[in-house]
Amino acid sequence: MNITPKRLAELSVLTALALIIFVVELRIPDLLPIPGVKLGLANIITVYAVYRYRGIEVFMVVLVRILFGSMFSGGVSTMLYSLAGGMLCLSGMLLVRHIIPPRHLWLCSIIGAILHNTGQMIMAVLLMKTTAVLCYYPILLFSGCIAGLFTGLCAGLVVSRVGGDGQPR
């Protein structure tokens, strides 16, 4: 993979923006008293990047965001949940971006949110060694779809403002 200094700088700025948004969101009080329900505003950057950059580049942005975000917000378990959700989400979005056009990237974001919640639930079952946590799954899916729609619409605004065809370069 050949990354130019300009490209590396762009990816670094995206990573920094995602981390800043993540840290700011940590300061926002929980919308609901249910573990795992949050807006996921940093995913605006991820959805934007999925439609503007190559898969390996987006993977680097998401991985660095998760690793540093986990250092800012918690410990190893936070990182495990974030990695499970983030990697499943990213994999799915990278696949569906070839099917869903940029003007409908909000739909890709919703699919990503569903996959993110699914990855986190799988990790919860593995770590807690019980399926009892699956009672949260419908609530997480519902709230994740709403958050995914919101972050997808925001990412769509970013893509339209930045310009370009929305295809990875």
PDB file of C-alpha atoms in Angstrom:
ATOM      1  CA  MET A   1       0.000   0.000   0.000  1.00  0.00           C
ATOM      2  CA  ASN A   2       1.419   3.312  -1.089  1.00  0.00           C
ATOM      3  CA  ILE A   3       0.219   6.282   0.973  1.00  0.00           C
ATOM      4  CA  THR A   4       1.375   9.742   0.047  1.00  0.00           C
ATOM      5  CA  PRO A   5       2.185  12.253   2.780  1.00  0.00           C
ATOM      6  CA  LYS A   6      -0.918  14.262   1.791  1.00  0.00           C
ATOM      7  CA  ARG A   7      -3.106  11.174   2.091  1.00  0.00           C
ATOM      8  CA  LEU A   8      -1.564  10.278   5.459  1.00  0.00           C
ATOM      9  CA  ALA A   9      -2.239  13.819   6.671  1.00  0.00           C
ATOM     10  CA  GLU A  10      -5.899  13.548   5.575  1.00  0.00           C
ATOM     11  CA  LEU A  11      -6.295  10.237   7.390  1.00  0.00           C
ATOM     12  CA  SER A  12      -4.617  11.682  10.484  1.00  0.00           C
ATOM     13  CA  VAL A  13      -7.002  14.642  10.505  1.00  0.00           C
ATOM     14  CA  LEU A  14      -9.990  12.299  10.159  1.00  0.00           C
ATOM     15  CA  THR A  15      -8.691  10.200  13.059  1.00  0.00           C
ATOM     16  CA  ALA A  16      -8.165  13.291  15.197  1.00  0.00           C
ATOM     17  CA  LEU A  17     -11.652  14.581  14.366  1.00  0.00           C
ATOM     18  CA  ALA A  18     -13.203  11.225  15.255  1.00  0.00           C
ATOM     19  CA  LEU A  19     -11.335  11.189  18.575  1.00  0.00           C
ATOM     20  CA  ILE A  20     -12.351  14.753  19.388  1.00  0.00           C
ATOM     21  CA  ILE A  21     -15.999  13.968  18.635  1.00  0.00           C
ATOM     22  CA  PHE A  22     -15.736  10.792  20.725  1.00  0.00           C
ATOM     23  CA  VAL A  23     -14.277  12.639  23.733  1.00  0.00           C
ATOM     24  CA  VAL A  24     -16.895  15.401  23.475  1.00  0.00           C
ATOM     25  CA  GLU A  25     -19.654  12.772  23.329  1.00  0.00           C
ATOM     26  CA  LEU A  26     -18.285  11.224  26.529  1.00  0.00           C
ATOM     27  CA  ARG A  27     -19.227  14.499  28.242  1.00  0.00           C
ATOM     28  CA  ILE A  28     -22.851  14.350  27.063  1.00  0.00           C
ATOM     29  CA  PRO A  29     -25.131  12.756  29.668  1.00  0.00           C
ATOM     30  CA  ASP A  30     -26.612   9.394  28.678  1.00  0.00           C
ATOM     31  CA  LEU A  31     -29.853   9.766  26.763  1.00  0.00           C
ATOM     32  CA  LEU A  32     -31.287   6.594  28.281  1.00  0.00           C
ATOM     33  CA  PRO A  33     -30.302   4.678  31.422  1.00  0.00           C
ATOM     34  CA  ILE A  34     -29.558   1.585  29.313  1.00  0.00           C
ATOM     35  CA  PRO A  35     -25.964   0.367  28.939  1.00  0.00           C
ATOM     36  CA  GLY A  36     -24.658   0.734  25.402  1.00  0.00           C
ATOM     37  CA  VAL A  37     -27.211   3.254  24.135  1.00  0.00           C
ATOM     38  CA  LYS A  38     -25.386   6.272  22.731  1.00  0.00           C
ATOM     39  CA  LEU A  39     -25.320   8.427  19.638  1.00  0.00           C
ATOM     40  CA  GLY A  40     -21.949   7.277  18.307  1.00  0.00           C
ATOM     41  CA  LEU A  41     -21.207  10.647  16.745  1.00  0.00           C
ATOM     42  CA  ALA A  42     -17.630   9.663  15.852  1.00  0.00           C
ATOM     43  CA  ASN A  43     -19.187   7.277  13.341  1.00  0.00           C
ATOM     44  CA  ILE A  44     -20.012  10.293  11.175  1.00  0.00           C
ATOM     45  CA  ILE A  45     -16.317  10.316  10.324  1.00  0.00           C
ATOM     46  CA  THR A  46     -16.276   6.551   9.744  1.00  0.00           C
ATOM     47  CA  VAL A  47     -19.260   6.616   7.363  1.00  0.00           C
ATOM     48  CA  TYR A  48     -17.767   9.568   5.493  1.00  0.00           C
ATOM     49  CA  ALA A  49     -14.423   7.752   5.212  1.00  0.00           C
ATOM     50  CA  VAL A  50     -16.069   4.529   3.994  1.00  0.00           C
ATOM     51  CA  TYR A  51     -17.355   6.437   0.980  1.00  0.00           C
ATOM     52  CA  ARG A  52     -14.215   8.470   0.368  1.00  0.00           C
ATOM     53  CA  TYR A  53     -11.221   6.230   1.142  1.00  0.00           C
ATOM     54  CA  ARG A  54      -9.936   2.733   0.498  1.00  0.00           C
ATOM     55  CA  GLY A  55     -10.907  -0.005   2.930  1.00  0.00           C
ATOM     56  CA  ILE A  56      -7.451  -0.416   4.486  1.00  0.00           C
ATOM     57  CA  GLU A  57      -7.267   3.336   5.078  1.00  0.00           C
ATOM     58  CA  VAL A  58     -10.637   3.421   6.812  1.00  0.00           C
ATOM     59  CA  PHE A  59      -9.594   0.376   8.839  1.00  0.00           C
ATOM     60  CA  MET A  60      -6.524   2.295  10.073  1.00  0.00           C
ATOM     61  CA  VAL A  61      -8.641   5.321  11.050  1.00  0.00           C
ATOM     62  CA  VAL A  62     -11.173   3.182  12.938  1.00  0.00           C
ATOM     63  CA  LEU A  63      -8.532   1.043  14.652  1.00  0.00           C
ATOM     64  CA  VAL A  64      -6.550   4.038  15.894  1.00  0.00           C
ATOM     65  CA  ARG A  65      -9.761   5.755  17.016  1.00  0.00           C
ATOM     66  CA  ILE A  66     -10.809   2.670  18.974  1.00  0.00           C
ATOM     67  CA  LEU A  67      -7.402   2.163  20.584  1.00  0.00           C
ATOM     68  CA  PHE A  68      -6.986   5.784  21.629  1.00  0.00           C
ATOM     69  CA  GLY A  69     -10.667   6.179  22.516  1.00  0.00           C
ATOM     70  CA  SER A  70     -10.410   3.171  24.828  1.00  0.00           C
ATOM     71  CA  MET A  71      -7.445   4.772  26.565  1.00  0.00           C
ATOM     72  CA  PHE A  72      -9.476   7.946  27.120  1.00  0.00           C
ATOM     73  CA  SER A  73     -12.660   6.263  28.274  1.00  0.00           C
ATOM     74  CA  GLY A  74     -12.051   2.986  29.983  1.00  0.00           C
ATOM     75  CA  GLY A  75     -10.028  -0.134  30.030  1.00  0.00           C
ATOM     76  CA  VAL A  76      -9.529  -3.403  28.254  1.00  0.00           C
ATOM     77  CA  SER A  77     -13.190  -4.417  28.290  1.00  0.00           C
ATOM     78  CA  THR A  78     -14.168  -1.118  26.647  1.00  0.00           C
ATOM     79  CA  MET A  79     -11.608  -1.779  23.955  1.00  0.00           C
ATOM     80  CA  LEU A  80     -12.860  -5.338  23.395  1.00  0.00           C
ATOM     81  CA  TYR A  81     -16.471  -4.203  22.986  1.00  0.00           C
ATOM     82  CA  SER A  82     -15.422  -1.371  20.692  1.00  0.00           C
ATOM     83  CA  LEU A  83     -13.195  -3.600  18.577  1.00  0.00           C
ATOM     84  CA  ALA A  84     -15.870  -6.267  18.190  1.00  0.00           C
ATOM     85  CA  GLY A  85     -18.538  -3.747  17.244  1.00  0.00           C
ATOM     86  CA  GLY A  86     -16.303  -1.474  15.208  1.00  0.00           C
ATOM     87  CA  MET A  87     -14.683  -4.169  13.102  1.00  0.00           C
ATOM     88  CA  LEU A  88     -17.965  -5.956  12.312  1.00  0.00           C
ATOM     89  CA  CYS A  89     -19.573  -2.618  11.504  1.00  0.00           C
ATOM     90  CA  LEU A  90     -16.692  -1.542   9.267  1.00  0.00           C
ATOM     91  CA  SER A  91     -16.553  -4.876   7.441  1.00  0.00           C
ATOM     92  CA  GLY A  92     -20.253  -4.700   6.663  1.00  0.00           C
ATOM     93  CA  MET A  93     -20.162  -1.079   5.547  1.00  0.00           C
ATOM     94  CA  LEU A  94     -17.184  -1.716   3.282  1.00  0.00           C
ATOM     95  CA  LEU A  95     -19.156  -4.505   1.618  1.00  0.00           C
ATOM     96  CA  VAL A  96     -22.440  -2.624   1.190  1.00  0.00           C
ATOM     97  CA  ARG A  97     -20.861   0.613  -0.038  1.00  0.00           C
ATOM     98  CA  HIS A  98     -20.536  -1.130  -3.415  1.00  0.00           C
ATOM     99  CA  ILE A  99     -24.316  -1.644  -3.472  1.00  0.00           C
ATOM    100  CA  ILE A 100     -25.620   1.485  -1.738  1.00  0.00           C
ATOM    101  CA  PRO A 101     -24.910   4.713  -3.638  1.00  0.00           C
ATOM    102  CA  PRO A 102     -23.484   7.727  -1.775  1.00  0.00           C
ATOM    103  CA  ARG A 103     -26.814   9.565  -1.872  1.00  0.00           C
ATOM    104  CA  HIS A 104     -28.193   6.773   0.340  1.00  0.00           C
ATOM    105  CA  LEU A 105     -25.191   6.347   2.618  1.00  0.00           C
ATOM    106  CA  TRP A 106     -27.525   6.820   5.586  1.00  0.00           C
ATOM    107  CA  LEU A 107     -28.734   3.287   4.838  1.00  0.00           C
ATOM    108  CA  CYS A 108     -25.154   2.017   4.982  1.00  0.00           C
ATOM    109  CA  SER A 109     -24.837   3.767   8.336  1.00  0.00           C
ATOM    110  CA  ILE A 110     -27.932   2.018   9.699  1.00  0.00           C
ATOM    111  CA  ILE A 111     -26.564  -1.349   8.569  1.00  0.00           C
ATOM    112  CA  GLY A 112     -23.269  -0.445  10.245  1.00  0.00           C
ATOM    113  CA  ALA A 113     -25.092   0.420  13.482  1.00  0.00           C
ATOM    114  CA  ILE A 114     -26.906  -2.926  13.451  1.00  0.00           C
ATOM    115  CA  LEU A 115     -23.607  -4.744  12.896  1.00  0.00           C
ATOM    116  CA  HIS A 116     -21.896  -2.687  15.595  1.00  0.00           C
ATOM    117  CA  ASN A 117     -24.549  -3.648  18.143  1.00  0.00           C
ATOM    118  CA  THR A 118     -24.342  -7.259  16.993  1.00  0.00           C
ATOM    119  CA  GLY A 119     -20.568  -7.338  17.468  1.00  0.00           C
ATOM    120  CA  GLN A 120     -20.882  -5.833  20.920  1.00  0.00           C
ATOM    121  CA  MET A 121     -23.551  -8.347  21.928  1.00  0.00           C
ATOM    122  CA  ILE A 122     -21.387 -11.230  20.729  1.00  0.00           C
ATOM    123  CA  MET A 123     -18.508  -9.869  22.814  1.00  0.00           C
ATOM    124  CA  ALA A 124     -20.807  -9.436  25.831  1.00  0.00           C
ATOM    125  CA  VAL A 125     -21.961 -13.056  25.596  1.00  0.00           C
ATOM    126  CA  LEU A 126     -18.344 -14.229  25.320  1.00  0.00           C
ATOM    127  CA  LEU A 127     -17.048 -12.093  28.191  1.00  0.00           C
ATOM    128  CA  MET A 128     -19.965 -12.616  30.554  1.00  0.00           C
ATOM    129  CA  LYS A 129     -20.429 -16.265  29.610  1.00  0.00           C
ATOM    130  CA  THR A 130     -24.218 -15.885  29.579  1.00  0.00           C
ATOM    131  CA  THR A 131     -26.883 -15.233  26.999  1.00  0.00           C
ATOM    132  CA  ALA A 132     -28.928 -13.221  29.506  1.00  0.00           C
ATOM    133  CA  VAL A 133     -27.407 -10.020  28.113  1.00  0.00           C
ATOM    134  CA  LEU A 134     -29.250 -10.655  24.854  1.00  0.00           C
ATOM    135  CA  CYS A 135     -32.372  -9.138  26.440  1.00  0.00           C
ATOM    136  CA  TYR A 136     -30.729  -5.760  25.658  1.00  0.00           C
ATOM    137  CA  TYR A 137     -30.316  -6.624  21.983  1.00  0.00           C
ATOM    138  CA  PRO A 138     -33.733  -5.397  20.710  1.00  0.00           C
ATOM    139  CA  ILE A 139     -33.323  -2.105  22.571  1.00  0.00           C
ATOM    140  CA  LEU A 140     -29.799  -1.671  21.216  1.00  0.00           C
ATOM    141  CA  LEU A 141     -30.955  -2.477  17.683  1.00  0.00           C
ATOM    142  CA  PHE A 142     -33.773   0.062  17.847  1.00  0.00           C
ATOM    143  CA  SER A 143     -31.632   2.831  19.326  1.00  0.00           C
ATOM    144  CA  GLY A 144     -28.756   1.868  17.005  1.00  0.00           C
ATOM    145  CA  CYS A 145     -30.959   2.273  13.942  1.00  0.00           C
ATOM    146  CA  ILE A 146     -32.004   5.748  15.074  1.00  0.00           C
ATOM    147  CA  ALA A 147     -28.404   6.732  15.850  1.00  0.00           C
ATOM    148  CA  GLY A 148     -27.230   5.148  12.575  1.00  0.00           C
ATOM    149  CA  LEU A 149     -29.788   7.156  10.618  1.00  0.00           C
ATOM    150  CA  PHE A 150     -28.703  10.369  12.334  1.00  0.00           C
ATOM    151  CA  THR A 151     -24.964   9.772  11.847  1.00  0.00           C
ATOM    152  CA  GLY A 152     -25.585   8.655   8.258  1.00  0.00           C
ATOM    153  CA  LEU A 153     -27.529  11.819   7.440  1.00  0.00           C
ATOM    154  CA  CYS A 154     -24.737  13.894   8.999  1.00  0.00           C
ATOM    155  CA  ALA A 155     -22.099  11.999   6.990  1.00  0.00           C
ATOM    156  CA  GLY A 156     -24.166  12.576   3.855  1.00  0.00           C
ATOM    157  CA  LEU A 157     -24.088  16.310   4.535  1.00  0.00           C
ATOM    158  CA  VAL A 158     -20.315  16.145   4.950  1.00  0.00           C
ATOM    159  CA  VAL A 159     -19.897  14.252   1.654  1.00  0.00           C
ATOM    160  CA  SER A 160     -22.124  16.746  -0.164  1.00  0.00           C
ATOM    161  CA  ARG A 161     -20.230  19.721   1.310  1.00  0.00           C
ATOM    162  CA  VAL A 162     -16.753  18.333   0.636  1.00  0.00           C
ATOM    163  CA  GLY A 163     -17.722  17.427  -2.920  1.00  0.00           C
ATOM    164  CA  GLY A 164     -16.602  14.609  -5.107  1.00  0.00           C
ATOM    165  CA  ASP A 165     -18.581  11.611  -6.299  1.00  0.00           C
ATOM    166  CA  GLY A 166     -18.477   9.808  -2.960  1.00  0.00           C
ATOM    167  CA  GLN A 167     -16.428   6.978  -4.411  1.00  0.00           C
ATOM    168  CA  PRO A 168     -13.231   5.797  -2.696  1.00  0.00           C
ATOM    169  CA  ARG A 169     -10.116   7.369  -4.187  1.00  0.00           C
TER     170      ARG A 169
END
